Short mmCIF file of C-alpha atoms and ligand atoms in Angstrom, two decimals:
data_model
loop_
_atom_site.label_atom_id
_atom_site.label_comp_id
_atom_site.label_asym_id
_atom_site.label_seq_id
_atom_site.Cartn_x
_atom_site.Cartn_y
_atom_site.Cartn_z
CA MET W 914 -10.89 -5.78 -43.71
CA GLY W 915 -11.50 -3.53 -40.71
CA PRO W 916 -9.19 -3.30 -37.66
CA PHE W 917 -9.01 -6.50 -35.67
CA VAL W 918 -8.89 -6.03 -31.90
CA TYR W 919 -7.77 -9.13 -30.02
CA LYS W 920 -8.67 -9.02 -26.34
CA MET W 921 -6.53 -11.33 -24.20
CA ALA W 922 -8.36 -13.04 -21.36
CA ILE W 923 -6.77 -12.72 -17.92
CA LYS W 924 -5.59 -16.11 -16.63
CA ALA W 925 -5.25 -17.46 -13.09
CA SER W 926 -1.69 -18.59 -13.85
CA GLN W 927 -0.43 -15.01 -14.32
CA PRO W 928 1.48 -13.30 -11.48
CA ILE W 929 0.31 -10.54 -9.17
CA GLY W 930 2.16 -7.23 -9.53
CA ILE W 931 2.63 -5.08 -6.45
CA PHE W 932 4.28 -1.69 -6.44
CA ASP W 933 5.37 0.96 -3.98
CA SER W 934 7.72 3.93 -3.78
CA GLY W 935 10.28 1.66 -2.15
CA ILE W 936 10.66 -1.27 0.19
CA GLY W 937 7.83 -0.31 2.61
CA GLY W 938 5.18 -1.85 0.33
CA MET W 939 6.67 -5.21 1.19
CA THR W 940 4.43 -5.12 4.30
CA VAL W 941 1.54 -5.44 1.84
CA ALA W 942 3.39 -8.02 -0.32
CA HIS W 943 4.05 -10.02 2.85
CA ALA W 944 0.36 -10.01 3.82
CA VAL W 945 -0.62 -11.06 0.27
CA LYS W 946 1.95 -13.88 0.22
CA ALA W 947 0.87 -15.12 3.66
CA LEU W 948 -2.75 -15.38 2.50
CA LEU W 949 -2.06 -16.50 -1.08
CA PRO W 950 1.07 -18.67 -1.05
CA ASN W 951 0.32 -20.08 -4.53
CA GLU W 952 0.49 -16.69 -6.18
CA GLN W 953 3.70 -15.60 -7.87
CA ILE W 954 4.52 -12.01 -6.92
CA ILE W 955 6.35 -9.44 -9.02
CA TYR W 956 7.16 -6.56 -6.69
CA PHE W 957 8.43 -3.20 -7.91
CA GLY W 958 9.94 -0.69 -5.46
CA ASP W 959 10.68 2.71 -7.00
CA THR W 960 13.70 3.28 -4.79
CA ALA W 961 15.19 5.79 -7.26
CA HIS W 962 12.28 8.17 -6.64
CA LEU W 963 11.25 7.62 -3.04
CA PRO W 964 9.79 9.09 -0.93
CA TYR W 965 6.52 9.63 -2.77
CA GLY W 966 4.94 11.18 0.32
CA ASP W 967 6.34 14.64 -0.42
CA LYS W 968 6.19 14.47 -4.24
CA SER W 969 3.67 16.25 -6.47
CA THR W 970 0.65 14.37 -7.79
CA ALA W 971 1.97 14.76 -11.37
CA ALA W 972 5.34 13.20 -10.50
CA ILE W 973 3.75 10.23 -8.70
CA GLN W 974 1.40 9.70 -11.66
CA ALA W 975 4.32 9.63 -14.12
CA TYR W 976 6.27 7.09 -12.01
CA SER W 977 3.17 4.96 -11.47
CA ILE W 978 2.42 4.68 -15.20
CA LYS W 979 6.01 3.71 -15.92
CA ILE W 980 5.90 0.98 -13.26
CA THR W 981 2.51 -0.22 -14.50
CA ASP W 982 4.09 -0.72 -17.93
CA VAL W 983 6.79 -2.92 -16.40
CA LEU W 984 4.24 -5.03 -14.51
CA LEU W 985 2.07 -5.39 -17.61
CA GLN W 986 5.10 -6.48 -19.64
CA LYS W 987 5.72 -9.10 -16.97
CA GLY W 988 2.20 -10.39 -17.61
CA CYS W 989 0.58 -9.54 -14.27
CA LYS W 990 -3.12 -10.36 -13.93
CA LEU W 991 -3.63 -7.88 -11.11
CA ILE W 992 -1.71 -4.75 -10.18
CA LEU W 993 -1.88 -3.74 -6.56
CA ILE W 994 -0.75 -0.21 -5.78
CA ALA W 995 0.68 -0.95 -2.34
CA CYS W 996 1.61 2.66 -1.62
CA ASN W 997 -0.95 4.95 0.00
CA SER W 998 0.57 8.04 -1.60
CA ALA W 999 0.41 6.49 -5.09
CA SER W 1000 -3.07 5.08 -4.38
CA SER W 1001 -4.18 8.65 -3.55
CA ALA W 1002 -2.47 10.29 -6.50
CA ALA W 1003 -2.56 7.77 -9.34
CA PHE W 1004 -5.16 5.01 -8.92
CA ASP W 1005 -7.76 6.35 -11.38
CA LEU W 1006 -5.08 7.05 -13.97
CA VAL W 1007 -3.42 3.63 -13.61
CA ARG W 1008 -6.79 1.89 -13.88
CA GLU W 1009 -7.73 3.84 -16.98
CA TYR W 1010 -4.30 3.21 -18.53
CA THR W 1011 -4.42 -0.51 -17.78
CA GLY W 1012 -7.91 -0.98 -19.19
CA SER W 1013 -8.78 -4.65 -19.68
CA ARG W 1014 -5.15 -5.84 -19.56
CA ALA W 1015 -5.19 -6.42 -15.78
CA ARG W 1016 -7.25 -5.64 -12.70
CA VAL W 1017 -6.03 -2.72 -10.60
CA PHE W 1018 -6.30 -2.53 -6.81
CA ASN W 1019 -5.27 0.17 -4.38
CA VAL W 1020 -4.75 0.11 -0.61
CA ILE W 1021 -7.50 2.62 0.17
CA ASP W 1022 -10.77 1.16 -1.15
CA PRO W 1023 -10.60 -2.13 0.82
CA VAL W 1024 -10.06 -0.11 4.02
CA VAL W 1025 -12.96 2.19 3.21
CA ASP W 1026 -15.15 -0.92 2.66
CA TYR W 1027 -14.02 -2.27 6.03
CA ILE W 1028 -14.91 1.04 7.68
CA ARG W 1029 -18.36 0.99 6.04
CA GLU W 1030 -18.99 -2.44 7.57
CA HIS W 1031 -17.71 -1.70 11.08
CA TYR W 1032 -17.75 2.00 11.98
CA GLU W 1033 -21.09 3.61 11.18
CA ASN W 1034 -21.76 6.81 13.20
CA SER W 1035 -18.24 7.14 14.50
CA LYS W 1036 -15.09 9.20 14.35
CA VAL W 1037 -12.22 7.57 12.48
CA GLY W 1038 -8.64 8.89 12.52
CA LEU W 1039 -6.15 8.65 9.66
CA ILE W 1040 -2.39 9.11 9.70
CA GLY W 1041 -0.27 9.09 6.55
CA THR W 1042 2.14 11.06 4.38
CA ARG W 1043 1.49 14.67 3.32
CA GLN W 1044 0.41 13.44 -0.14
CA THR W 1045 -2.08 10.93 1.27
CA VAL W 1046 -3.59 13.35 3.79
CA SER W 1047 -3.67 16.47 1.62
CA SER W 1048 -5.17 14.63 -1.36
CA GLY W 1049 -8.28 14.13 0.80
CA THR W 1050 -8.87 10.75 -0.91
CA TYR W 1051 -9.70 8.76 2.24
CA GLN W 1052 -11.83 11.61 3.58
CA ARG W 1053 -13.82 11.92 0.32
CA LYS W 1054 -14.40 8.17 0.01
CA ILE W 1055 -15.50 7.88 3.65
CA ASP W 1056 -17.82 10.90 3.29
CA ALA W 1057 -19.33 9.32 0.18
CA LEU W 1058 -20.43 6.33 2.27
CA GLY W 1059 -23.08 8.60 3.82
CA GLN W 1060 -22.90 6.72 7.11
CA ASN W 1061 -22.17 9.61 9.44
CA ILE W 1062 -18.50 8.69 9.74
CA GLU W 1063 -16.22 11.60 10.48
CA CYS W 1064 -12.66 11.14 9.19
CA LYS W 1065 -10.00 13.21 10.96
CA ALA W 1066 -6.64 13.14 9.20
CA LEU W 1067 -3.14 14.12 10.25
CA ALA W 1068 0.04 14.07 8.16
CA THR W 1069 2.84 12.40 10.13
CA PRO W 1070 5.87 12.77 7.82
CA LEU W 1071 8.54 12.03 10.41
CA LEU W 1072 7.35 8.46 10.90
CA VAL W 1073 8.68 7.05 7.60
CA PRO W 1074 12.33 8.13 8.09
CA MET W 1075 12.09 7.15 11.76
CA ILE W 1076 11.02 3.59 10.86
CA GLU W 1077 13.59 3.35 8.07
CA GLU W 1078 16.26 4.26 10.64
CA ARG W 1079 14.89 1.33 12.70
CA TRP W 1080 14.08 3.69 15.58
CA LEU W 1081 11.45 1.38 16.98
CA GLN W 1082 10.41 0.91 20.60
CA ASN W 1083 12.87 3.49 21.93
CA ASP W 1084 12.46 6.80 23.78
CA ILE W 1085 12.70 8.89 20.63
CA SER W 1086 10.17 6.86 18.65
CA LYS W 1087 7.76 6.92 21.59
CA GLN W 1088 8.09 10.72 21.86
CA ILE W 1089 7.56 11.30 18.15
CA ILE W 1090 4.53 9.01 18.09
CA HIS W 1091 3.17 10.64 21.23
CA SER W 1092 3.49 14.19 19.94
CA TYR W 1093 1.71 13.32 16.70
CA LEU W 1094 -1.10 11.29 18.21
CA ALA W 1095 -1.74 13.82 20.98
CA ASN W 1096 -2.66 16.34 18.26
CA GLU W 1097 -6.07 17.95 18.79
CA GLU W 1098 -7.16 16.78 15.31
CA LEU W 1099 -7.17 13.15 16.47
CA ALA W 1100 -9.02 13.74 19.76
CA ASP W 1101 -11.80 11.25 20.58
CA ILE W 1102 -11.32 8.96 17.60
CA GLU W 1103 -12.69 5.43 17.92
CA SER W 1104 -10.40 3.81 15.35
CA LEU W 1105 -7.23 4.81 13.52
CA ILE W 1106 -6.27 3.98 9.92
CA LEU W 1107 -2.57 3.33 9.40
CA GLY W 1108 -2.52 5.05 6.01
CA CYS W 1109 1.09 4.30 5.10
CA THR W 1110 3.04 1.20 4.12
CA HIS W 1111 5.51 1.64 6.97
CA TYR W 1112 3.18 2.06 9.91
CA PRO W 1113 2.36 -1.62 10.58
CA LEU W 1114 5.88 -1.73 12.06
CA ILE W 1115 4.87 0.69 14.83
CA LYS W 1116 1.36 -0.68 15.31
CA SER W 1117 2.11 -1.90 18.84
CA GLU W 1118 3.61 1.47 19.87
CA ILE W 1119 0.54 3.24 18.50
CA ALA W 1120 -1.76 0.80 20.31
CA GLU W 1121 0.17 1.47 23.53
CA PHE W 1122 -0.44 5.20 23.16
CA TYR W 1123 -4.18 4.47 23.16
CA PHE W 1124 -3.87 1.90 26.00
CA ASN W 1125 -5.19 -0.67 23.48
CA LYS W 1126 -8.61 1.02 23.74
CA ILE W 1127 -9.18 1.83 20.06
CA ASP W 1128 -8.96 -0.27 16.88
CA ILE W 1129 -5.80 0.25 14.87
CA LEU W 1130 -6.55 -0.61 11.24
CA ASP W 1131 -3.61 -2.18 9.47
CA SER W 1132 -4.42 -1.88 5.79
CA ALA W 1133 -1.97 -4.61 4.66
CA ALA W 1134 -4.08 -7.42 6.14
CA ILE W 1135 -7.39 -5.87 5.01
CA VAL W 1136 -6.09 -5.36 1.44
CA ALA W 1137 -4.72 -8.91 1.18
CA LYS W 1138 -8.14 -10.32 2.17
CA SER W 1139 -9.83 -8.18 -0.42
CA VAL W 1140 -7.44 -9.34 -3.17
CA ARG W 1141 -8.08 -12.96 -2.21
CA ALA W 1142 -11.86 -12.48 -2.24
CA TYR W 1143 -11.68 -10.84 -5.66
CA LEU W 1144 -9.52 -13.57 -7.21
CA GLU W 1145 -11.65 -16.31 -5.66
CA TYR W 1146 -14.91 -14.80 -6.89
CA ASN W 1147 -13.53 -14.36 -10.40
CA HIS W 1148 -11.90 -17.82 -10.59
CA LEU W 1149 -8.49 -16.22 -10.91
CA LEU W 1150 -6.76 -17.90 -7.96
CA SER W 1151 -3.64 -19.80 -8.94
CA SER W 1152 -3.87 -23.46 -7.86
CA LYS W 1153 -0.10 -23.88 -7.56
CA LEU W 1154 3.00 -21.72 -7.46
CA LEU W 1155 4.22 -21.48 -11.04
CA GLY W 1156 7.33 -19.34 -10.69
CA SER W 1157 9.55 -17.66 -8.13
CA ASP W 1158 8.75 -14.21 -6.76
CA HIS W 1159 10.76 -11.27 -8.08
CA PHE W 1160 11.58 -8.06 -6.26
CA LEU W 1161 12.58 -5.32 -8.68
CA VAL W 1162 13.92 -1.92 -7.62
CA SER W 1163 14.75 1.15 -9.69
CA ASP W 1164 17.89 1.75 -7.62
CA LEU W 1165 19.82 -0.74 -5.56
CA THR W 1166 21.88 -0.07 -2.42
CA PRO W 1167 22.94 -2.32 0.49
CA ASN W 1168 20.57 -0.33 2.70
CA PHE W 1169 17.56 -1.24 0.54
CA GLU W 1170 18.63 -4.89 0.64
CA ALA W 1171 18.93 -4.75 4.42
CA ALA W 1172 15.45 -3.20 4.66
CA THR W 1173 13.73 -6.21 3.02
CA LYS W 1174 13.95 -8.18 6.25
CA LEU W 1175 12.36 -5.34 8.19
CA PHE W 1176 9.35 -5.09 5.87
CA PHE W 1177 9.03 -8.62 4.44
CA GLY W 1178 10.12 -10.63 7.47
CA ILE W 1179 12.96 -12.39 5.62
CA ASP W 1180 15.87 -11.20 3.46
CA VAL W 1181 14.95 -11.32 -0.21
CA PRO W 1182 17.24 -10.64 -3.18
CA LEU W 1183 16.54 -7.38 -5.01
CA GLU W 1184 16.99 -7.05 -8.78
CA LYS W 1185 17.92 -3.69 -10.25
CA TYR W 1186 15.46 -2.56 -12.92
CA PRO W 1187 15.95 1.13 -13.83
CA LEU W 1188 12.72 2.85 -14.91
CA TRP W 1189 14.32 5.23 -17.39
CA GLU W 1190 17.31 4.01 -19.40
N1 LIG R 2266 4.88 4.13 0.57
C1 LIG R 2266 4.54 5.44 1.06
C2 LIG R 2266 3.06 5.44 1.47
O1 LIG R 2266 2.48 4.43 1.80
C3 LIG R 2266 5.42 5.86 2.21
C4 LIG R 2266 6.85 6.15 1.81
C5 LIG R 2266 6.98 7.30 0.84
O2 LIG R 2266 6.64 8.45 1.18
O3 LIG R 2266 7.40 7.03 -0.27
O4 LIG R 2266 2.44 6.48 1.47
#
């Protein structure tokens, strides 16, 4: 008898897996939960290896595959790479690795789709980590639309530690934001992509810099809508909540626990789940 390959069908009752380098991706998890309250979420924050923004592509790929394994073991129907740096560095690999076992989403493609629909013939700005900007992923995908959209990108690495220190709405945060956004590279943009999990927390400060005159694109909300549309279309929406959400982290400190409120809106318990042990 030849080899027998049994292909499991993906079921609506399975949870959604969301991963990030740390706690910041909870902005995306929060947007998904707000829109899809019946979905059980398994979140994984790779707190032992953050930040991803300054890591090599190879390192981010290795971490991402390891996390994908955890989320597949937990039976996730969909894996959402909530981190822009990991979406830039590891999406194709994670999708290939996952195959038919789950659907894989990133935080870049839904934003690029949104830009295609709303910003033809315009100049779009992007801010993100060094990894996200230097990978050129957003720029390439926007160019490929062929809609005369110019994407001007600037790495803004100081913003993540600034937000994690809760330096929000103070003189220092305003100065840092100002000196980045005043950069020549971002002159005359008509919209700005917040290409990092953390930036929704300074959306209002960024909007103030532009006197609320340009659109600030918060990918968390756009991505959550795209996940909902996908699940709806494919009859994979869960009709009722079947289990509690879990928030796994590869390293656990009181500071990470305290950060959940900042990024998820409420305190949530973190469970330690080392990636290598
Ligand atoms: N989650 C990362 C991102 O969205 C930011 C934090 C980090 O560098 O790990 O790019």
